[in-house]
PDB file of C-alpha atoms in Angstrom:
ATOM      1  CA  MET A   1     -16.213  -2.473 -11.727  1.00  0.00           C
ATOM      2  CA  THR A   2     -15.214  -4.039  -8.465  1.00  0.00           C
ATOM      3  CA  VAL A   3     -11.759  -2.847  -7.490  1.00  0.00           C
ATOM      4  CA  MET A   4      -9.970  -5.829  -5.980  1.00  0.00           C
ATOM      5  CA  ARG A   5      -6.528  -4.588  -5.001  1.00  0.00           C
ATOM      6  CA  VAL A   6      -3.555  -2.392  -5.777  1.00  0.00           C
ATOM      7  CA  GLU A   7      -2.285  -3.731  -9.092  1.00  0.00           C
ATOM      8  CA  ARG A   8       0.701  -1.434  -9.582  1.00  0.00           C
ATOM      9  CA  VAL A   9       2.342   1.625  -8.046  1.00  0.00           C
ATOM     10  CA  VAL A  10       4.531   3.871 -10.179  1.00  0.00           C
ATOM     11  CA  TYR A  11       7.247   6.159  -8.819  1.00  0.00           C
ATOM     12  CA  GLY A  12       9.153   8.903 -10.605  1.00  0.00           C
ATOM     13  CA  VAL A  13      12.733   8.991  -9.306  1.00  0.00           C
ATOM     14  CA  PRO A  14      15.996  10.815 -10.118  1.00  0.00           C
ATOM     15  CA  ASN A  15      18.028   8.075  -8.407  1.00  0.00           C
ATOM     16  CA  LEU A  16      17.068   4.891 -10.247  1.00  0.00           C
ATOM     17  CA  GLU A  17      20.132   2.858  -9.305  1.00  0.00           C
ATOM     18  CA  GLU A  18      19.692   3.558  -5.585  1.00  0.00           C
ATOM     19  CA  CYS A  19      15.983   2.698  -5.735  1.00  0.00           C
ATOM     20  CA  VAL A  20      16.687  -0.559  -7.578  1.00  0.00           C
ATOM     21  CA  ARG A  21      19.102  -1.534  -4.819  1.00  0.00           C
ATOM     22  CA  PHE A  22      16.515  -0.654  -2.162  1.00  0.00           C
ATOM     23  CA  PHE A  23      13.742  -2.844  -3.583  1.00  0.00           C
ATOM     24  CA  THR A  24      16.148  -5.670  -4.334  1.00  0.00           C
ATOM     25  CA  ASP A  25      17.167  -5.571  -0.667  1.00  0.00           C
ATOM     26  CA  PHE A  26      13.487  -5.273   0.340  1.00  0.00           C
ATOM     27  CA  GLY A  27      12.794  -8.701  -1.156  1.00  0.00           C
ATOM     28  CA  LEU A  28      10.722  -7.897  -4.238  1.00  0.00           C
ATOM     29  CA  ASP A  29      11.407  -9.869  -7.420  1.00  0.00           C
ATOM     30  CA  PRO A  30      12.835  -7.943 -10.406  1.00  0.00           C
ATOM     31  CA  VAL A  31      10.858  -8.216 -13.649  1.00  0.00           C
ATOM     32  CA  ASP A  32      11.357  -6.634 -17.065  1.00  0.00           C
ATOM     33  CA  GLY A  33      11.152  -2.861 -16.711  1.00  0.00           C
ATOM     34  CA  GLY A  34      11.944  -1.894 -20.295  1.00  0.00           C
ATOM     35  CA  GLU A  35      14.519   0.697 -21.280  1.00  0.00           C
ATOM     36  CA  ASN A  36      13.283   3.575 -19.127  1.00  0.00           C
ATOM     37  CA  GLY A  37      13.031   2.143 -15.647  1.00  0.00           C
ATOM     38  CA  ALA A  38      12.716  -0.942 -13.481  1.00  0.00           C
ATOM     39  CA  ARG A  39       9.915  -3.150 -12.217  1.00  0.00           C
ATOM     40  CA  PHE A  40       9.568  -5.391  -9.189  1.00  0.00           C
ATOM     41  CA  ALA A  41       6.812  -7.852  -8.269  1.00  0.00           C
ATOM     42  CA  THR A  42       5.299  -9.233  -5.084  1.00  0.00           C
ATOM     43  CA  GLN A  43       4.613 -12.939  -4.651  1.00  0.00           C
ATOM     44  CA  THR A  44       1.006 -12.360  -5.782  1.00  0.00           C
ATOM     45  CA  GLY A  45       1.881 -10.502  -8.974  1.00  0.00           C
ATOM     46  CA  GLN A  46       1.514  -6.854  -8.001  1.00  0.00           C
ATOM     47  CA  VAL A  47       4.097  -4.514  -9.502  1.00  0.00           C
ATOM     48  CA  LEU A  48       6.173  -1.636  -8.186  1.00  0.00           C
ATOM     49  CA  GLU A  49       7.506   0.394 -11.102  1.00  0.00           C
ATOM     50  CA  LEU A  50      10.351   2.919 -11.077  1.00  0.00           C
ATOM     51  CA  ARG A  51      10.565   5.515 -13.852  1.00  0.00           C
ATOM     52  CA  ASP A  52      12.773   8.526 -14.470  1.00  0.00           C
ATOM     53  CA  VAL A  53      11.479  11.580 -12.646  1.00  0.00           C
ATOM     54  CA  ASP A  54      11.342  13.525 -15.940  1.00  0.00           C
ATOM     55  CA  ASP A  55       9.498  10.828 -17.904  1.00  0.00           C
ATOM     56  CA  PRO A  56       6.878  12.840 -19.849  1.00  0.00           C
ATOM     57  CA  SER A  57       4.414   9.945 -19.831  1.00  0.00           C
ATOM     58  CA  LEU A  58       4.024  10.139 -16.036  1.00  0.00           C
ATOM     59  CA  PRO A  59       1.314  12.218 -14.352  1.00  0.00           C
ATOM     60  CA  PRO A  60       2.648  15.501 -12.939  1.00  0.00           C
ATOM     61  CA  PRO A  61       4.079  15.107  -9.418  1.00  0.00           C
ATOM     62  CA  VAL A  62       2.203  16.388  -6.367  1.00  0.00           C
ATOM     63  CA  GLN A  63       5.512  17.136  -4.619  1.00  0.00           C
ATOM     64  CA  SER A  64       9.102  17.821  -5.623  1.00  0.00           C
ATOM     65  CA  GLY A  65      11.755  15.119  -5.744  1.00  0.00           C
ATOM     66  CA  PRO A  66      11.180  11.370  -5.921  1.00  0.00           C
ATOM     67  CA  THR A  67       7.566  10.455  -5.243  1.00  0.00           C
ATOM     68  CA  LEU A  68       4.600   8.276  -6.099  1.00  0.00           C
ATOM     69  CA  ARG A  69       3.098   9.269  -9.438  1.00  0.00           C
ATOM     70  CA  GLU A  70       0.313   6.727  -9.991  1.00  0.00           C
ATOM     71  CA  ILE A  71      -1.638   3.918  -8.342  1.00  0.00           C
ATOM     72  CA  VAL A  72      -3.115   1.404 -10.770  1.00  0.00           C
ATOM     73  CA  TRP A  73      -6.124  -0.336  -9.245  1.00  0.00           C
ATOM     74  CA  GLY A  74      -6.910  -3.883 -10.324  1.00  0.00           C
ATOM     75  CA  GLY A  75     -10.528  -4.710 -11.133  1.00  0.00           C
ATOM     76  CA  ASP A  76     -12.478  -7.878 -11.749  1.00  0.00           C
ATOM     77  CA  SER A  77     -13.283  -7.625 -15.487  1.00  0.00           C
ATOM     78  CA  GLN A  78     -12.706  -5.569 -18.618  1.00  0.00           C
ATOM     79  CA  GLU A  79     -16.445  -4.952 -19.007  1.00  0.00           C
ATOM     80  CA  SER A  80     -16.845  -3.366 -15.600  1.00  0.00           C
ATOM     81  CA  LEU A  81     -13.573  -1.471 -16.090  1.00  0.00           C
ATOM     82  CA  ASP A  82     -14.953   0.082 -19.274  1.00  0.00           C
ATOM     83  CA  LYS A  83     -18.132   1.146 -17.465  1.00  0.00           C
ATOM     84  CA  LEU A  84     -16.171   2.818 -14.708  1.00  0.00           C
ATOM     85  CA  ALA A  85     -13.874   4.605 -17.154  1.00  0.00           C
ATOM     86  CA  THR A  86     -16.886   5.866 -19.110  1.00  0.00           C
ATOM     87  CA  ASN A  87     -18.383   7.258 -15.909  1.00  0.00           C
ATOM     88  CA  LEU A  88     -15.165   9.081 -15.035  1.00  0.00           C
ATOM     89  CA  LEU A  89     -15.112  10.695 -18.473  1.00  0.00           C
ATOM     90  CA  SER A  90     -18.016  12.877 -17.364  1.00  0.00           C
ATOM     91  CA  ASP A  91     -15.687  15.233 -15.485  1.00  0.00           C
ATOM     92  CA  ARG A  92     -12.070  14.396 -16.357  1.00  0.00           C
ATOM     93  CA  SER A  93      -9.887  13.257 -19.224  1.00  0.00           C
ATOM     94  CA  ILE A  94      -8.857   9.604 -19.503  1.00  0.00           C
ATOM     95  CA  TYR A  95      -6.134   8.046 -21.605  1.00  0.00           C
ATOM     96  CA  THR A  96      -6.172   4.320 -22.388  1.00  0.00           C
ATOM     97  CA  ASP A  97      -2.774   2.858 -23.221  1.00  0.00           C
ATOM     98  CA  ALA A  98      -1.852  -0.006 -25.544  1.00  0.00           C
ATOM     99  CA  ASP A  99      -2.272  -2.523 -22.703  1.00  0.00           C
ATOM    100  CA  GLY A 100      -5.851  -1.410 -22.041  1.00  0.00           C
ATOM    101  CA  VAL A 101      -5.036   0.432 -18.807  1.00  0.00           C
ATOM    102  CA  ALA A 102      -7.090   3.604 -18.330  1.00  0.00           C
ATOM    103  CA  HIS A 103      -5.214   6.554 -16.799  1.00  0.00           C
ATOM    104  CA  THR A 104      -6.544   9.680 -15.108  1.00  0.00           C
ATOM    105  CA  THR A 105      -5.929  11.678 -11.904  1.00  0.00           C
ATOM    106  CA  ASP A 106      -7.776  11.962  -8.603  1.00  0.00           C
ATOM    107  CA  GLU A 107      -8.896  15.190  -6.920  1.00  0.00           C
ATOM    108  CA  THR A 108      -5.500  15.677  -5.275  1.00  0.00           C
ATOM    109  CA  GLY A 109      -3.465  15.151  -8.439  1.00  0.00           C
ATOM    110  CA  PHE A 110      -2.208  11.615  -7.868  1.00  0.00           C
ATOM    111  CA  GLY A 111      -2.335   9.474 -10.984  1.00  0.00           C
ATOM    112  CA  VAL A 112      -5.022   6.785 -11.014  1.00  0.00           C
ATOM    113  CA  GLY A 113      -4.965   3.779 -13.311  1.00  0.00           C
ATOM    114  CA  LEU A 114      -7.624   1.126 -13.864  1.00  0.00           C
ATOM    115  CA  ALA A 115      -6.632  -2.326 -15.101  1.00  0.00           C
ATOM    116  CA  VAL A 116      -7.952  -5.866 -15.068  1.00  0.00           C
ATOM    117  CA  SER A 117      -6.348  -7.589 -12.098  1.00  0.00           C
ATOM    118  CA  GLN A 118      -3.962 -10.453 -12.832  1.00  0.00           C
ATOM    119  CA  PRO A 119      -3.316 -12.148  -9.491  1.00  0.00           C
ATOM    120  CA  VAL A 120      -1.026 -15.125  -9.043  1.00  0.00           C
ATOM    121  CA  THR A 121      -1.030 -17.487  -6.091  1.00  0.00           C
ATOM    122  CA  GLY A 122       1.759 -16.891  -3.614  1.00  0.00           C
ATOM    123  CA  ARG A 123       3.065 -19.168  -0.927  1.00  0.00           C
ATOM    124  CA  THR A 124       0.463 -20.124   1.692  1.00  0.00           C
ATOM    125  CA  ASN A 125       2.115 -22.900   3.744  1.00  0.00           C
ATOM    126  CA  PHE A 126       3.534 -20.839   6.600  1.00  0.00           C
ATOM    127  CA  PRO A 127       3.946 -22.195  10.138  1.00  0.00           C
ATOM    128  CA  GLY A 128       1.034 -21.624  12.488  1.00  0.00           C
ATOM    129  CA  SER A 129       1.169 -20.214  15.997  1.00  0.00           C
ATOM    130  CA  ASN A 130       0.499 -21.981  19.274  1.00  0.00           C
ATOM    131  CA  ARG A 131      -1.177 -20.998  22.495  1.00  0.00           C
ATOM    132  CA  SER A 132      -2.996 -22.920  25.188  1.00  0.00           C
ATOM    133  CA  GLY A 133      -6.275 -24.185  23.754  1.00  0.00           C
ATOM    134  CA  ASN A 134      -5.352 -23.348  20.157  1.00  0.00           C
ATOM    135  CA  VAL A 135      -2.437 -25.411  18.867  1.00  0.00           C
ATOM    136  CA  ASN A 136      -1.663 -25.055  15.154  1.00  0.00           C
ATOM    137  CA  ARG A 137       1.871 -26.450  14.988  1.00  0.00           C
ATOM    138  CA  TRP A 138       2.743 -29.982  16.148  1.00  0.00           C
ATOM    139  CA  ASN A 139       6.238 -31.498  16.075  1.00  0.00           C
ATOM    140  CA  ASP A 140       7.431 -28.671  13.845  1.00  0.00           C
ATOM    141  CA  PRO A 141      10.032 -26.382  15.466  1.00  0.00           C
ATOM    142  CA  LEU A 142      10.294 -22.934  13.944  1.00  0.00           C
ATOM    143  CA  ALA A 143      13.341 -21.992  11.904  1.00  0.00           C
ATOM    144  CA  HIS A 144      14.732 -18.667  10.776  1.00  0.00           C
ATOM    145  CA  PRO A 145      12.464 -17.431   7.940  1.00  0.00           C
ATOM    146  CA  GLY A 146      15.423 -16.779   5.652  1.00  0.00           C
ATOM    147  CA  ARG A 147      15.244 -13.947   3.172  1.00  0.00           C
ATOM    148  CA  VAL A 148      11.920 -12.182   3.583  1.00  0.00           C
ATOM    149  CA  LYS A 149       9.884 -11.802   0.380  1.00  0.00           C
ATOM    150  CA  PRO A 150       6.700  -9.729   0.689  1.00  0.00           C
ATOM    151  CA  LEU A 151       3.527 -11.574  -0.248  1.00  0.00           C
ATOM    152  CA  ARG A 152       1.552  -8.605  -1.528  1.00  0.00           C
ATOM    153  CA  LEU A 153       1.162  -4.848  -1.524  1.00  0.00           C
ATOM    154  CA  CYS A 154      -1.714  -4.531   0.925  1.00  0.00           C
ATOM    155  CA  HIS A 155      -2.303  -0.771   1.156  1.00  0.00           C
ATOM    156  CA  VAL A 156      -1.157   2.708   0.200  1.00  0.00           C
ATOM    157  CA  ALA A 157      -1.340   5.787   2.443  1.00  0.00           C
ATOM    158  CA  LEU A 158      -1.472   9.261   0.887  1.00  0.00           C
ATOM    159  CA  ASP A 159      -1.179  12.607   2.647  1.00  0.00           C
ATOM    160  CA  ILE A 160      -3.727  15.104   1.325  1.00  0.00           C
ATOM    161  CA  LYS A 161      -4.416  18.724   2.204  1.00  0.00           C
ATOM    162  CA  LYS A 162      -7.298  19.291   4.605  1.00  0.00           C
ATOM    163  CA  GLU A 163      -8.740  21.834   2.202  1.00  0.00           C
ATOM    164  CA  GLY A 164     -10.728  19.784  -0.289  1.00  0.00           C
ATOM    165  CA  LYS A 165     -10.498  16.556   1.713  1.00  0.00           C
ATOM    166  CA  GLU A 166     -14.212  15.782   1.309  1.00  0.00           C
ATOM    167  CA  GLU A 167     -13.912  15.865  -2.481  1.00  0.00           C
ATOM    168  CA  ALA A 168     -10.725  13.793  -2.339  1.00  0.00           C
ATOM    169  CA  VAL A 169     -12.435  11.085  -0.290  1.00  0.00           C
ATOM    170  CA  ALA A 170     -15.602  11.180  -2.408  1.00  0.00           C
ATOM    171  CA  PHE A 171     -13.643  10.385  -5.575  1.00  0.00           C
ATOM    172  CA  TYR A 172     -12.723   6.997  -4.132  1.00  0.00           C
ATOM    173  CA  THR A 173     -15.950   6.223  -2.285  1.00  0.00           C
ATOM    174  CA  GLU A 174     -18.493   7.546  -4.793  1.00  0.00           C
ATOM    175  CA  ARG A 175     -16.683   7.045  -8.096  1.00  0.00           C
ATOM    176  CA  LEU A 176     -14.616   3.906  -7.428  1.00  0.00           C
ATOM    177  CA  GLY A 177     -16.814   2.297  -4.772  1.00  0.00           C
ATOM    178  CA  PHE A 178     -14.307   2.176  -1.911  1.00  0.00           C
ATOM    179  CA  VAL A 179     -15.825   1.386   1.489  1.00  0.00           C
ATOM    180  CA  PRO A 180     -14.869   3.546   4.517  1.00  0.00           C
ATOM    181  CA  THR A 181     -13.990   1.488   7.580  1.00  0.00           C
ATOM    182  CA  ASP A 182     -12.685   3.943  10.202  1.00  0.00           C
ATOM    183  CA  ARG A 183     -12.785   7.753  10.137  1.00  0.00           C
ATOM    184  CA  PRO A 184     -10.813   9.449  12.920  1.00  0.00           C
ATOM    185  CA  ALA A 185     -11.793  13.082  12.334  1.00  0.00           C
ATOM    186  CA  LYS A 186      -8.322  14.491  13.007  1.00  0.00           C
ATOM    187  CA  VAL A 187      -6.441  11.811  11.061  1.00  0.00           C
ATOM    188  CA  GLY A 188      -8.202  10.868   7.846  1.00  0.00           C
ATOM    189  CA  VAL A 189     -10.230   8.102   6.248  1.00  0.00           C
ATOM    190  CA  PHE A 190      -9.331   4.415   6.175  1.00  0.00           C
ATOM    191  CA  MET A 191     -11.095   2.610   3.339  1.00  0.00           C
ATOM    192  CA  ARG A 192     -10.991  -0.738   1.618  1.00  0.00           C
ATOM    193  CA  ALA A 193     -11.384  -1.600  -2.030  1.00  0.00           C
ATOM    194  CA  PRO A 194     -14.858  -3.126  -2.509  1.00  0.00           C
ATOM    195  CA  GLY A 195     -13.386  -6.474  -3.559  1.00  0.00           C
ATOM    196  CA  ASP A 196     -10.874  -6.615  -0.698  1.00  0.00           C
ATOM    197  CA  THR A 197     -11.309  -7.820   2.888  1.00  0.00           C
ATOM    198  CA  ASP A 198      -8.328  -6.013   4.424  1.00  0.00           C
ATOM    199  CA  HIS A 199      -9.353  -3.351   6.935  1.00  0.00           C
ATOM    200  CA  HIS A 200      -7.927  -0.766   4.545  1.00  0.00           C
ATOM    201  CA  THR A 201      -6.496  -0.767   1.056  1.00  0.00           C
ATOM    202  CA  LEU A 202      -6.153   3.022   0.992  1.00  0.00           C
ATOM    203  CA  LEU A 203      -5.648   5.634   3.694  1.00  0.00           C
ATOM    204  CA  LEU A 204      -6.128   9.332   2.974  1.00  0.00           C
ATOM    205  CA  CYS A 205      -4.368  11.241   5.774  1.00  0.00           C
ATOM    206  CA  HIS A 206      -5.433  14.855   6.348  1.00  0.00           C
ATOM    207  CA  ARG A 207      -2.511  17.292   6.412  1.00  0.00           C
ATOM    208  CA  PRO A 208      -2.672  21.065   6.930  1.00  0.00           C
ATOM    209  CA  ASP A 209      -0.701  22.138   3.890  1.00  0.00           C
ATOM    210  CA  ARG A 210       0.722  19.382   1.699  1.00  0.00           C
ATOM    211  CA  ASN A 211       0.015  16.490  -0.632  1.00  0.00           C
ATOM    212  CA  GLN A 212       2.568  13.683  -0.635  1.00  0.00           C
ATOM    213  CA  ILE A 213       3.124   9.956  -0.492  1.00  0.00           C
ATOM    214  CA  ASN A 214       3.094   8.654   3.066  1.00  0.00           C
ATOM    215  CA  HIS A 215       3.846   4.948   2.644  1.00  0.00           C
ATOM    216  CA  CYS A 216       3.164   1.668   0.899  1.00  0.00           C
ATOM    217  CA  ALA A 217       2.607  -1.417   3.052  1.00  0.00           C
ATOM    218  CA  PHE A 218       3.704  -4.908   2.064  1.00  0.00           C
ATOM    219  CA  GLU A 219       2.224  -7.913   3.821  1.00  0.00           C
ATOM    220  CA  VAL A 220       4.510 -10.632   5.123  1.00  0.00           C
ATOM    221  CA  ALA A 221       3.460 -13.877   6.759  1.00  0.00           C
ATOM    222  CA  ARG A 222       3.968 -13.191  10.457  1.00  0.00           C
ATOM    223  CA  ILE A 223       5.719 -11.047  13.038  1.00  0.00           C
ATOM    224  CA  ASP A 224       8.989 -12.955  12.584  1.00  0.00           C
ATOM    225  CA  GLU A 225       9.197 -11.689   9.005  1.00  0.00           C
ATOM    226  CA  VAL A 226       8.333  -8.117   9.989  1.00  0.00           C
ATOM    227  CA  ILE A 227      11.289  -8.167  12.377  1.00  0.00           C
ATOM    228  CA  VAL A 228      13.742 -10.062  10.170  1.00  0.00           C
ATOM    229  CA  GLY A 229      12.827  -8.136   7.011  1.00  0.00           C
ATOM    230  CA  ALA A 230      13.487  -4.773   8.642  1.00  0.00           C
ATOM    231  CA  ASN A 231      16.621  -6.064  10.396  1.00  0.00           C
ATOM    232  CA  ASP A 232      18.018  -7.148   7.037  1.00  0.00           C
ATOM    233  CA  MET A 233      17.291  -3.725   5.533  1.00  0.00           C
ATOM    234  CA  ILE A 234      19.077  -1.976   8.400  1.00  0.00           C
ATOM    235  CA  ASP A 235      22.033  -4.357   8.034  1.00  0.00           C
ATOM    236  CA  LYS A 236      22.240  -3.310   4.373  1.00  0.00           C
ATOM    237  CA  GLY A 237      22.476   0.361   5.329  1.00  0.00           C
ATOM    238  CA  TRP A 238      18.861   1.531   5.040  1.00  0.00           C
ATOM    239  CA  HIS A 239      17.278   3.553   7.835  1.00  0.00           C
ATOM    240  CA  GLU A 240      14.358   2.615  10.044  1.00  0.00           C
ATOM    241  CA  ALA A 241      11.491   5.122  10.031  1.00  0.00           C
ATOM    242  CA  ARG A 242       9.296   3.609  12.749  1.00  0.00           C
ATOM    243  CA  ARG A 243      10.112   0.861  15.205  1.00  0.00           C
ATOM    244  CA  LEU A 244       8.168  -2.353  15.630  1.00  0.00           C
ATOM    245  CA  GLY A 245       4.608  -1.923  16.906  1.00  0.00           C
ATOM    246  CA  ARG A 246       0.952  -2.774  16.390  1.00  0.00           C
ATOM    247  CA  HIS A 247      -1.508  -0.179  15.119  1.00  0.00           C
ATOM    248  CA  THR A 248      -4.803   0.428  16.886  1.00  0.00           C
ATOM    249  CA  VAL A 249      -6.833   1.067  13.715  1.00  0.00           C
ATOM    250  CA  GLY A 250      -6.435  -2.015  11.524  1.00  0.00           C
ATOM    251  CA  SER A 251      -4.541  -3.935  14.243  1.00  0.00           C
ATOM    252  CA  ASN A 252      -1.597  -4.706  11.942  1.00  0.00           C
ATOM    253  CA  ILE A 253       1.934  -5.239  13.177  1.00  0.00           C
ATOM    254  CA  PHE A 254       4.284  -2.790  11.463  1.00  0.00           C
ATOM    255  CA  ARG A 255       7.843  -1.686  10.948  1.00  0.00           C
ATOM    256  CA  PHE A 256       8.766   1.138   8.547  1.00  0.00           C
ATOM    257  CA  ILE A 257      11.863   1.842   6.446  1.00  0.00           C
ATOM    258  CA  HIS A 258      12.693   5.175   4.767  1.00  0.00           C
ATOM    259  CA  ALA A 259      12.596   4.704   0.978  1.00  0.00           C
ATOM    260  CA  PRO A 260      14.751   6.611  -1.545  1.00  0.00           C
ATOM    261  CA  CYS A 261      11.804   6.717  -3.982  1.00  0.00           C
ATOM    262  CA  GLY A 262       9.860   8.920  -1.540  1.00  0.00           C
ATOM    263  CA  GLY A 263       7.936   8.200   1.646  1.00  0.00           C
ATOM    264  CA  ARG A 264       8.375   4.961   3.530  1.00  0.00           C
ATOM    265  CA  MET A 265       7.865   1.238   3.009  1.00  0.00           C
ATOM    266  CA  GLU A 266       6.139  -0.855   5.654  1.00  0.00           C
ATOM    267  CA  PHE A 267       6.556  -4.503   6.519  1.00  0.00           C
ATOM    268  CA  ALA A 268       3.055  -5.430   7.758  1.00  0.00           C
ATOM    269  CA  ALA A 269       1.387  -8.529   9.193  1.00  0.00           C
ATOM    270  CA  ASP A 270      -1.851  -9.652  10.851  1.00  0.00           C
ATOM    271  CA  MET A 271      -4.178  -6.874   9.695  1.00  0.00           C
ATOM    272  CA  ASP A 272      -7.876  -7.057  10.550  1.00  0.00           C
ATOM    273  CA  ARG A 273     -10.106  -8.627   7.908  1.00  0.00           C
ATOM    274  CA  VAL A 274     -13.585  -7.113   7.649  1.00  0.00           C
ATOM    275  CA  ASP A 275     -16.787  -7.499   5.649  1.00  0.00           C
ATOM    276  CA  ASP A 276     -19.706  -5.240   4.767  1.00  0.00           C
ATOM    277  CA  SER A 277     -21.082  -5.416   8.320  1.00  0.00           C
ATOM    278  CA  TYR A 278     -18.063  -3.505   9.663  1.00  0.00           C
ATOM    279  CA  GLY A 279     -18.179   0.275  10.157  1.00  0.00           C
ATOM    280  CA  PRO A 280     -17.748   2.935   9.218  1.00  0.00           C
ATOM    281  CA  ASN A 281     -16.652   3.954  12.697  1.00  0.00           C
ATOM    282  CA  ASP A 282     -16.348   7.688  13.349  1.00  0.00           C
ATOM    283  CA  TYR A 283     -14.086   9.156  16.036  1.00  0.00           C
ATOM    284  CA  GLU A 284     -14.064  12.765  17.173  1.00  0.00           C
ATOM    285  CA  GLU A 285     -11.160  11.950  19.471  1.00  0.00           C
ATOM    286  CA  THR A 286      -8.291  10.174  17.760  1.00  0.00           C
ATOM    287  CA  PRO A 287      -7.679   6.594  18.960  1.00  0.00           C
ATOM    288  CA  PRO A 288      -4.156   5.849  20.196  1.00  0.00           C
ATOM    289  CA  HIS A 289      -1.844   5.382  17.237  1.00  0.00           C
ATOM    290  CA  THR A 290      -0.579   2.050  18.530  1.00  0.00           C
ATOM    291  CA  ILE A 291      -1.686  -0.728  20.846  1.00  0.00           C
ATOM    292  CA  TRP A 292       1.981  -1.220  21.654  1.00  0.00           C
ATOM    293  CA  THR A 293       5.378  -0.274  20.299  1.00  0.00           C
ATOM    294  CA  LEU A 294       8.959  -0.980  21.274  1.00  0.00           C
ATOM    295  CA  ARG A 295      10.558   1.645  23.482  1.00  0.00           C
TER     296      ARG A 295
END
């Protein structure tokens, strides 16, 4: 199986109404969530699902309170999905639901799902940028972007305990085929899904003593939407977690908002795209966290 992208993330929450308001304000589109929760979709068809924290069908939580319970990875075909699920059966239990999604857990305890990816085409006609020698926008003044609607869920970052980190990373690289891109020794491992070209689709951050959700990142078209999207969230009463900046590893522009479902949500733009010739790059000394950030 070639894992292409994050297909769905599932949170267990005690505060469903508050979380629904958050993701409505965040710009995701509501879709049918059934009787026991709520679902939202990106412009490319990925799903963020909210379920009751005590829902017995969810994997056990790795931390108390609202948190991420499962990442469902989208693959390229049912045939390759079946092969991967069969391989995982050698050392863990797997449950396949009525929709054909296989469910298990990783070495840290986070739920892992495997499903056939069902992408849809989102908007692509965004204004270009101009600079001397590279003009991409003629006779087309920019306007306010309006309500920001994330294009896709581009990556998930998980905090994992340092003890057992090698096994945690190996589950994704050796069992699911993820490709490491950058490995700052004191930070963690950035890796991309084998069918993705983003610098990273998953980040496993090494922590001394805890497993928890760090953040989910949602791609928007350009820096204007990173700024406006977060401004709108703050205007609606949500709290900024990290001010505007550009990361060193991955190069993406970012702005983070605290999320009531656990962890943070990131508006992200302009991440590095890489292929199989890139990395992995190992760093004994940690690169600067940002190229720049607002003061």
